[in-house]
């Protein structure tokens, strides 16, 4: 199978790359899969013509994994058109190309499609109601995909993604923790972090699944994050504990830390569906943050 991965320089794209062989292959029982990783240089999702140009000039794919997105939640508030093009219109276009090529599409979405007002973990059929531009454009992408591809696609909503790559909450805390004696971190936003390597492993597990590979199935949404329930404040405290950084973490309320984009309060997601359907591994958040911090410390 030829498998295209977009967003090769992002956290998830790089994490998938890390898990495939150095020759960009994965050997399954049934066959060998070839991975092709592309970034915005090859496939610019902000441009309809760039997308057409890329697919017109490359052999057809069997699976497309869309890890690229406009992920800067605050910036999206002032870049509505760009965020909409990348998170909505490009997803619609990729869906129609996948349809034409009879390719499967795995698309990554977000917990921010929810308003965060629920007092229990969100399930896939709960009604989304995003409260910021990023969430609205990601939801529009989900909906467009479902209309264009009623079969053969899969949407994975994830949350609080971190990794050893690029800038994210963990790398920011490690940097700030060394520069400062104390930090203020919000304690009234609850969710579950997701180590990008764990999500990458889940995506590769899905790709190996015989039913997914071989039969036409109704398009489905799944939720995936690490196990556990915590606030950003608890997350920061644990990062400093593991990294042995002596920095006091003060608990503050969201309203004491105003941002251009509103953040949902509680975006815990129920992961039973993905666990039952694909038997994917869902490590506890403490286990995974330990792994990531160890890798980051080795790199220093
Ligand atoms: N990060 C989170 O906390 C989080 C939470 C929930 C859901 N998600 C979802 O999870 C998925 C993966 O996120 P991530 O954390 O890996 O994001 P990321 O690290 O920000 O990576 C996103 C990638 O998209 C690429 N991209 C942006 N604009 C593009 C364009 N016009 N054309 C082509 N590529 C473009 C970026 O390219 P450059 O490297 O060139 O900028 C980047 O490599 C996304 O769908 C995101 O919405 C993320």
Short mmCIF file of C-alpha atoms and ligand atoms in Angstrom, two decimals:
data_model
loop_
_atom_site.label_atom_id
_atom_site.label_comp_id
_atom_site.label_asym_id
_atom_site.label_seq_id
_atom_site.Cartn_x
_atom_site.Cartn_y
_atom_site.Cartn_z
CA UNK A 1 0.00 0.00 0.00
CA UNK A 2 1.09 3.58 -0.67
CA UNK A 3 0.39 5.71 2.37
CA UNK A 4 0.59 9.51 2.26
CA UNK A 5 1.21 11.40 5.51
CA UNK A 6 0.68 15.18 5.45
CA UNK A 7 2.19 17.52 8.05
CA UNK A 8 5.57 15.76 8.07
CA UNK A 9 7.18 18.49 10.19
CA UNK A 10 4.46 18.58 12.82
CA UNK A 11 4.32 16.64 16.10
CA UNK A 12 2.16 13.79 14.84
CA UNK A 13 3.76 13.62 11.40
CA UNK A 14 7.22 13.33 12.95
CA UNK A 15 5.99 10.79 15.50
CA UNK A 16 4.58 8.55 12.76
CA UNK A 17 7.87 8.93 10.90
CA UNK A 18 9.74 7.86 14.04
CA UNK A 19 7.73 4.62 14.21
CA UNK A 20 8.18 3.50 10.61
CA UNK A 21 11.39 1.89 9.36
CA UNK A 22 14.25 4.03 8.13
CA UNK A 23 13.31 3.13 4.57
CA UNK A 24 9.79 4.51 5.25
CA UNK A 25 8.25 1.06 5.21
CA UNK A 26 6.23 -1.04 7.61
CA UNK A 27 6.01 -4.77 7.17
CA UNK A 28 2.59 -6.15 7.87
CA UNK A 29 1.73 -9.80 7.89
CA UNK A 30 -0.08 -9.30 4.64
CA UNK A 31 2.19 -6.84 2.81
CA UNK A 32 4.73 -4.08 3.00
CA UNK A 33 3.47 -0.50 3.27
CA UNK A 34 5.34 2.44 1.76
CA UNK A 35 5.01 5.76 3.54
CA UNK A 36 5.40 9.09 1.75
CA UNK A 37 5.75 12.07 4.10
CA UNK A 38 4.97 15.56 2.80
CA UNK A 39 5.12 19.03 4.28
CA UNK A 40 3.77 22.33 3.07
CA UNK A 41 6.69 22.62 0.58
CA UNK A 42 5.29 19.68 -1.40
CA UNK A 43 1.58 20.00 -0.54
CA UNK A 44 0.40 23.40 0.63
CA UNK A 45 -3.06 22.99 2.13
CA UNK A 46 -3.66 26.74 2.00
CA UNK A 47 -3.84 26.54 -1.79
CA UNK A 48 -6.45 24.62 -3.76
CA UNK A 49 -4.20 24.60 -6.82
CA UNK A 50 -1.21 23.30 -4.85
CA UNK A 51 -3.32 20.39 -3.63
CA UNK A 52 -4.52 19.55 -7.14
CA UNK A 53 -1.01 19.94 -8.53
CA UNK A 54 0.42 17.51 -5.97
CA UNK A 55 -2.11 14.75 -6.60
CA UNK A 56 -2.09 15.26 -10.39
CA UNK A 57 1.66 14.70 -10.40
CA UNK A 58 1.93 11.69 -8.09
CA UNK A 59 0.78 8.08 -8.33
CA UNK A 60 -2.41 7.28 -6.51
CA UNK A 61 -2.40 6.51 -2.81
CA UNK A 62 -4.20 3.75 -0.89
CA UNK A 63 -4.37 5.62 2.42
CA UNK A 64 -4.05 9.34 3.20
CA UNK A 65 -3.30 10.36 6.79
CA UNK A 66 -3.95 14.07 7.29
CA UNK A 67 -1.83 15.31 10.19
CA UNK A 68 -1.50 18.85 8.84
CA UNK A 69 -3.65 21.60 10.26
CA UNK A 70 -3.72 25.25 11.30
CA UNK A 71 -3.11 24.44 14.97
CA UNK A 72 -2.32 27.87 16.41
CA UNK A 73 -5.50 28.32 18.41
CA UNK A 74 -5.00 32.00 19.30
CA UNK A 75 -3.65 33.02 15.90
CA UNK A 76 -6.66 31.39 14.22
CA UNK A 77 -8.87 34.10 15.78
CA UNK A 78 -7.21 36.68 13.52
CA UNK A 79 -6.49 34.28 10.63
CA UNK A 80 -10.02 32.98 10.17
CA UNK A 81 -9.81 32.68 6.40
CA UNK A 82 -6.50 30.81 6.45
CA UNK A 83 -7.62 28.52 9.28
CA UNK A 84 -10.83 27.78 7.39
CA UNK A 85 -8.94 27.02 4.17
CA UNK A 86 -6.55 24.57 5.89
CA UNK A 87 -8.86 22.99 8.48
CA UNK A 88 -12.07 22.94 6.43
CA UNK A 89 -11.77 23.48 2.68
CA UNK A 90 -8.53 21.53 2.26
CA UNK A 91 -10.05 18.61 4.19
CA UNK A 92 -13.05 18.68 1.84
CA UNK A 93 -10.71 18.68 -1.16
CA UNK A 94 -8.58 15.85 0.27
CA UNK A 95 -11.78 13.86 0.87
CA UNK A 96 -12.90 14.24 -2.70
CA UNK A 97 -9.42 13.30 -3.99
CA UNK A 98 -9.39 10.26 -1.67
CA UNK A 99 -12.80 9.29 -3.08
CA UNK A 100 -11.57 9.56 -6.66
CA UNK A 101 -8.46 7.53 -5.87
CA UNK A 102 -10.51 5.01 -3.85
CA UNK A 103 -8.12 5.74 -0.98
CA UNK A 104 -8.98 5.56 2.70
CA UNK A 105 -8.64 8.80 4.65
CA UNK A 106 -7.58 9.11 8.28
CA UNK A 107 -8.13 12.67 9.43
CA UNK A 108 -7.13 14.12 12.80
CA UNK A 109 -9.50 16.44 14.63
CA UNK A 110 -9.75 17.95 18.07
CA UNK A 111 -11.49 17.98 21.46
CA UNK A 112 -12.00 21.72 20.79
CA UNK A 113 -15.04 20.88 18.65
CA UNK A 114 -16.81 20.67 22.05
CA UNK A 115 -17.76 23.63 24.24
CA UNK A 116 -16.36 21.99 27.38
CA UNK A 117 -19.51 22.40 29.45
CA UNK A 118 -20.18 18.67 29.92
CA UNK A 119 -19.67 17.08 33.33
CA UNK A 120 -18.81 13.69 31.84
CA UNK A 121 -16.32 12.53 29.21
CA UNK A 122 -17.47 13.30 25.68
CA UNK A 123 -18.48 10.40 23.47
CA UNK A 124 -18.27 10.53 19.70
CA UNK A 125 -22.00 11.15 19.23
CA UNK A 126 -22.19 14.12 21.61
CA UNK A 127 -23.16 17.32 19.84
CA UNK A 128 -20.16 19.53 19.07
CA UNK A 129 -20.43 23.24 19.74
CA UNK A 130 -17.02 24.90 19.35
CA UNK A 131 -16.28 28.18 21.10
CA UNK A 132 -13.29 29.38 19.09
CA UNK A 133 -12.31 29.77 15.43
CA UNK A 134 -9.92 26.81 15.50
CA UNK A 135 -12.65 24.51 16.84
CA UNK A 136 -15.21 25.87 14.37
CA UNK A 137 -12.92 25.34 11.37
CA UNK A 138 -11.96 21.83 12.55
CA UNK A 139 -15.65 20.94 12.98
CA UNK A 140 -16.42 22.29 9.49
CA UNK A 141 -13.63 20.00 8.20
CA UNK A 142 -15.14 16.98 9.99
CA UNK A 143 -18.59 17.72 8.55
CA UNK A 144 -17.34 18.27 5.01
CA UNK A 145 -15.39 15.04 5.16
CA UNK A 146 -18.45 13.10 6.33
CA UNK A 147 -20.57 14.49 3.46
CA UNK A 148 -17.97 13.83 0.75
CA UNK A 149 -16.82 10.48 2.17
CA UNK A 150 -19.73 8.68 3.84
CA UNK A 151 -17.56 5.56 3.65
CA UNK A 152 -13.87 4.74 3.96
CA UNK A 153 -12.79 7.60 6.19
CA UNK A 154 -12.02 7.86 9.84
CA UNK A 155 -11.79 10.94 12.04
CA UNK A 156 -9.72 10.75 15.21
CA UNK A 157 -10.33 13.55 17.72
CA UNK A 158 -7.40 14.06 20.05
CA UNK A 159 -6.44 16.55 22.75
CA UNK A 160 -3.49 18.39 24.37
CA UNK A 161 -0.90 16.88 22.02
CA UNK A 162 2.74 17.02 23.12
CA UNK A 163 5.93 15.37 21.95
CA UNK A 164 9.68 15.70 21.85
CA UNK A 165 9.27 17.75 18.64
CA UNK A 166 8.74 21.49 18.24
CA UNK A 167 7.01 23.81 20.66
CA UNK A 168 4.34 22.40 22.92
CA UNK A 169 3.24 22.66 26.54
CA UNK A 170 5.91 20.25 27.79
CA UNK A 171 8.85 21.86 26.01
CA UNK A 172 7.59 25.31 27.04
CA UNK A 173 7.31 24.27 30.71
CA UNK A 174 10.80 22.75 30.66
CA UNK A 175 12.21 26.00 29.25
CA UNK A 176 10.28 28.34 31.55
CA UNK A 177 10.88 26.14 34.59
CA UNK A 178 14.62 26.70 34.22
CA UNK A 179 14.30 30.45 33.69
CA UNK A 180 11.87 31.23 36.52
CA UNK A 181 11.32 30.45 40.18
CA UNK A 182 7.54 30.29 39.85
CA UNK A 183 4.89 30.06 37.16
CA UNK A 184 1.13 30.61 36.99
CA UNK A 185 -0.78 27.81 35.27
CA UNK A 186 -4.55 27.44 34.86
CA UNK A 187 -6.23 24.81 36.98
CA UNK A 188 -9.82 25.08 35.76
CA UNK A 189 -9.35 23.56 32.31
CA UNK A 190 -9.59 19.79 32.53
CA UNK A 191 -8.63 17.23 29.89
CA UNK A 192 -6.20 14.49 28.98
CA UNK A 193 -2.81 15.01 27.37
CA UNK A 194 -1.85 12.94 24.35
CA UNK A 195 1.72 11.87 23.69
CA UNK A 196 2.04 12.10 19.91
CA UNK A 197 3.97 8.81 19.81
CA UNK A 198 1.01 7.01 21.42
CA UNK A 199 -1.40 8.52 18.89
CA UNK A 200 1.01 7.64 16.06
CA UNK A 201 1.07 4.04 17.36
CA UNK A 202 -2.73 3.97 17.37
CA UNK A 203 -2.86 5.25 13.78
CA UNK A 204 -0.41 2.55 12.66
CA UNK A 205 -2.46 -0.08 14.51
CA UNK A 206 -5.57 1.05 12.61
CA UNK A 207 -3.73 0.85 9.30
CA UNK A 208 -2.81 -2.77 10.06
CA UNK A 209 -6.43 -3.65 10.78
CA UNK A 210 -7.73 -6.12 8.19
CA UNK A 211 -11.29 -4.76 8.07
CA UNK A 212 -10.02 -1.20 7.71
CA UNK A 213 -7.69 -2.20 4.87
CA UNK A 214 -9.92 -4.53 2.97
CA UNK A 215 -13.56 -3.57 3.29
CA UNK A 216 -15.71 -0.51 2.64
CA UNK A 217 -16.95 0.79 5.97
CA UNK A 218 -19.12 3.67 7.07
CA UNK A 219 -17.07 6.70 8.03
CA UNK A 220 -16.63 6.90 11.79
CA UNK A 221 -15.39 9.30 14.45
CA UNK A 222 -13.14 8.04 17.28
CA UNK A 223 -11.67 9.71 20.36
CA UNK A 224 -8.06 9.16 21.39
CA UNK A 225 -5.94 10.65 24.17
CA UNK A 226 -3.91 9.16 27.00
CA UNK A 227 -5.79 7.79 30.03
CA UNK A 228 -6.33 10.09 32.97
CA UNK A 229 -7.96 13.36 33.91
CA UNK A 230 -6.04 16.46 34.92
CA UNK A 231 -5.67 20.23 34.66
CA UNK A 232 -2.83 22.13 32.97
CA UNK A 233 -1.69 23.05 36.48
CA UNK A 234 -1.35 19.38 37.50
CA UNK A 235 0.34 18.64 34.19
CA UNK A 236 2.96 21.36 34.77
CA UNK A 237 3.60 20.11 38.32
CA UNK A 238 4.18 16.56 37.10
CA UNK A 239 6.54 17.72 34.32
CA UNK A 240 8.68 19.59 36.88
CA UNK A 241 8.60 16.61 39.25
CA UNK A 242 9.86 14.21 36.59
CA UNK A 243 12.45 16.66 35.25
CA UNK A 244 13.53 17.50 38.83
CA UNK A 245 13.04 21.23 38.17
CA UNK A 246 12.55 23.36 41.24
CA UNK A 247 9.86 25.79 40.09
CA UNK A 248 6.73 26.63 42.05
CA UNK A 249 3.51 26.21 40.08
CA UNK A 250 0.73 28.57 41.16
CA UNK A 251 -2.81 27.60 40.35
CA UNK A 252 -4.75 30.32 38.56
CA UNK A 253 -8.20 30.58 36.95
CA UNK A 254 -8.68 30.91 33.20
CA UNK A 255 -10.00 34.43 33.66
CA UNK A 256 -6.65 35.43 35.19
CA UNK A 257 -4.92 34.36 31.98
CA UNK A 258 -6.89 35.93 29.11
CA UNK A 259 -6.11 34.65 25.61
CA UNK A 260 -7.46 35.76 22.20
CA UNK A 261 -9.27 32.41 21.80
CA UNK A 262 -11.64 31.07 24.45
CA UNK A 263 -10.71 27.60 25.76
CA UNK A 264 -13.29 24.92 26.63
CA UNK A 265 -13.35 24.00 30.33
CA UNK A 266 -13.65 20.25 30.31
CA UNK A 267 -12.81 18.31 27.18
CA UNK A 268 -12.26 14.86 28.61
CA UNK A 269 -13.07 12.28 25.96
CA UNK A 270 -14.28 8.72 26.30
CA UNK A 271 -12.01 6.36 24.36
CA UNK A 272 -13.98 3.10 24.61
CA UNK A 273 -14.94 3.06 20.94
CA UNK A 274 -11.40 3.16 19.54
CA UNK A 275 -10.16 0.72 22.20
CA UNK A 276 -12.92 -1.78 21.42
CA UNK A 277 -12.78 -1.44 17.63
CA UNK A 278 -9.02 -1.46 17.05
CA UNK A 279 -7.53 -2.76 20.36
CA UNK A 280 -5.17 0.22 20.38
CA UNK A 281 -2.81 0.85 23.26
CA UNK A 282 -3.89 3.78 25.48
CA UNK A 283 -1.16 4.38 28.07
CA UNK A 284 -1.80 6.34 31.25
CA UNK A 285 -0.72 9.98 30.94
CA UNK A 286 1.92 9.67 33.69
CA UNK A 287 3.67 6.81 31.92
CA UNK A 288 3.83 8.73 28.64
CA UNK A 289 4.93 12.06 30.08
CA UNK A 290 7.77 10.21 31.80
CA UNK A 291 8.90 8.79 28.46
CA UNK A 292 8.74 12.13 26.67
CA UNK A 293 10.53 14.11 29.41
CA UNK A 294 13.29 11.47 29.49
CA UNK A 295 13.80 11.81 25.75
CA UNK A 296 13.81 15.60 25.95
CA UNK A 297 16.36 15.55 28.78
CA UNK A 298 18.61 13.19 26.80
CA UNK A 299 18.51 15.64 23.90
CA UNK A 300 19.72 18.55 26.07
N1 LIG B 1 -1.41 20.14 19.14
C1 LIG B 1 -2.49 19.89 19.87
O1 LIG B 1 -2.53 20.14 21.07
C2 LIG B 1 -3.72 19.27 19.24
C3 LIG B 1 -4.85 19.09 20.03
C4 LIG B 1 -5.99 18.51 19.44
C5 LIG B 1 -5.95 18.13 18.11
N2 LIG B 1 -4.83 18.34 17.37
C6 LIG B 1 -4.85 17.94 15.96
O2 LIG B 1 -3.88 16.94 15.77
C7 LIG B 1 -3.32 17.04 14.44
C8 LIG B 1 -1.82 17.03 14.55
O3 LIG B 1 -1.43 18.13 15.36
P1 LIG B 1 0.09 18.44 15.72
O4 LIG B 1 0.15 18.72 17.17
O5 LIG B 1 0.99 17.43 15.09
O6 LIG B 1 0.23 19.84 14.96
P2 LIG B 1 1.53 20.66 14.59
O7 LIG B 1 2.71 20.14 15.31
O8 LIG B 1 1.17 22.08 14.71
O9 LIG B 1 1.70 20.28 13.06
C9 LIG B 1 0.81 20.72 12.10
C10 LIG B 1 1.50 20.64 10.78
O10 LIG B 1 0.61 21.18 9.80
C11 LIG B 1 1.41 21.84 8.89
N3 LIG B 1 0.71 22.88 8.15
C12 LIG B 1 0.21 24.05 8.62
N4 LIG B 1 -0.24 24.77 7.60
C13 LIG B 1 -0.05 24.03 6.48
C14 LIG B 1 -0.30 24.25 5.11
N5 LIG B 1 -0.83 25.39 4.66
N6 LIG B 1 0.01 23.27 4.23
C15 LIG B 1 0.57 22.13 4.66
N7 LIG B 1 0.86 21.87 5.94
C16 LIG B 1 0.56 22.83 6.82
C17 LIG B 1 2.52 22.49 9.68
O11 LIG B 1 3.58 22.75 8.82
P3 LIG B 1 4.88 23.60 9.25
O12 LIG B 1 5.67 22.68 10.13
O13 LIG B 1 5.53 23.90 7.95
O14 LIG B 1 4.36 24.80 9.97
C18 LIG B 1 2.80 21.44 10.72
O15 LIG B 1 3.86 20.62 10.34
C19 LIG B 1 -3.93 18.29 13.83
O16 LIG B 1 -5.02 17.92 13.03
C20 LIG B 1 -4.46 19.07 15.01
O17 LIG B 1 -5.57 19.88 14.67
C21 LIG B 1 -3.71 18.88 17.91
#
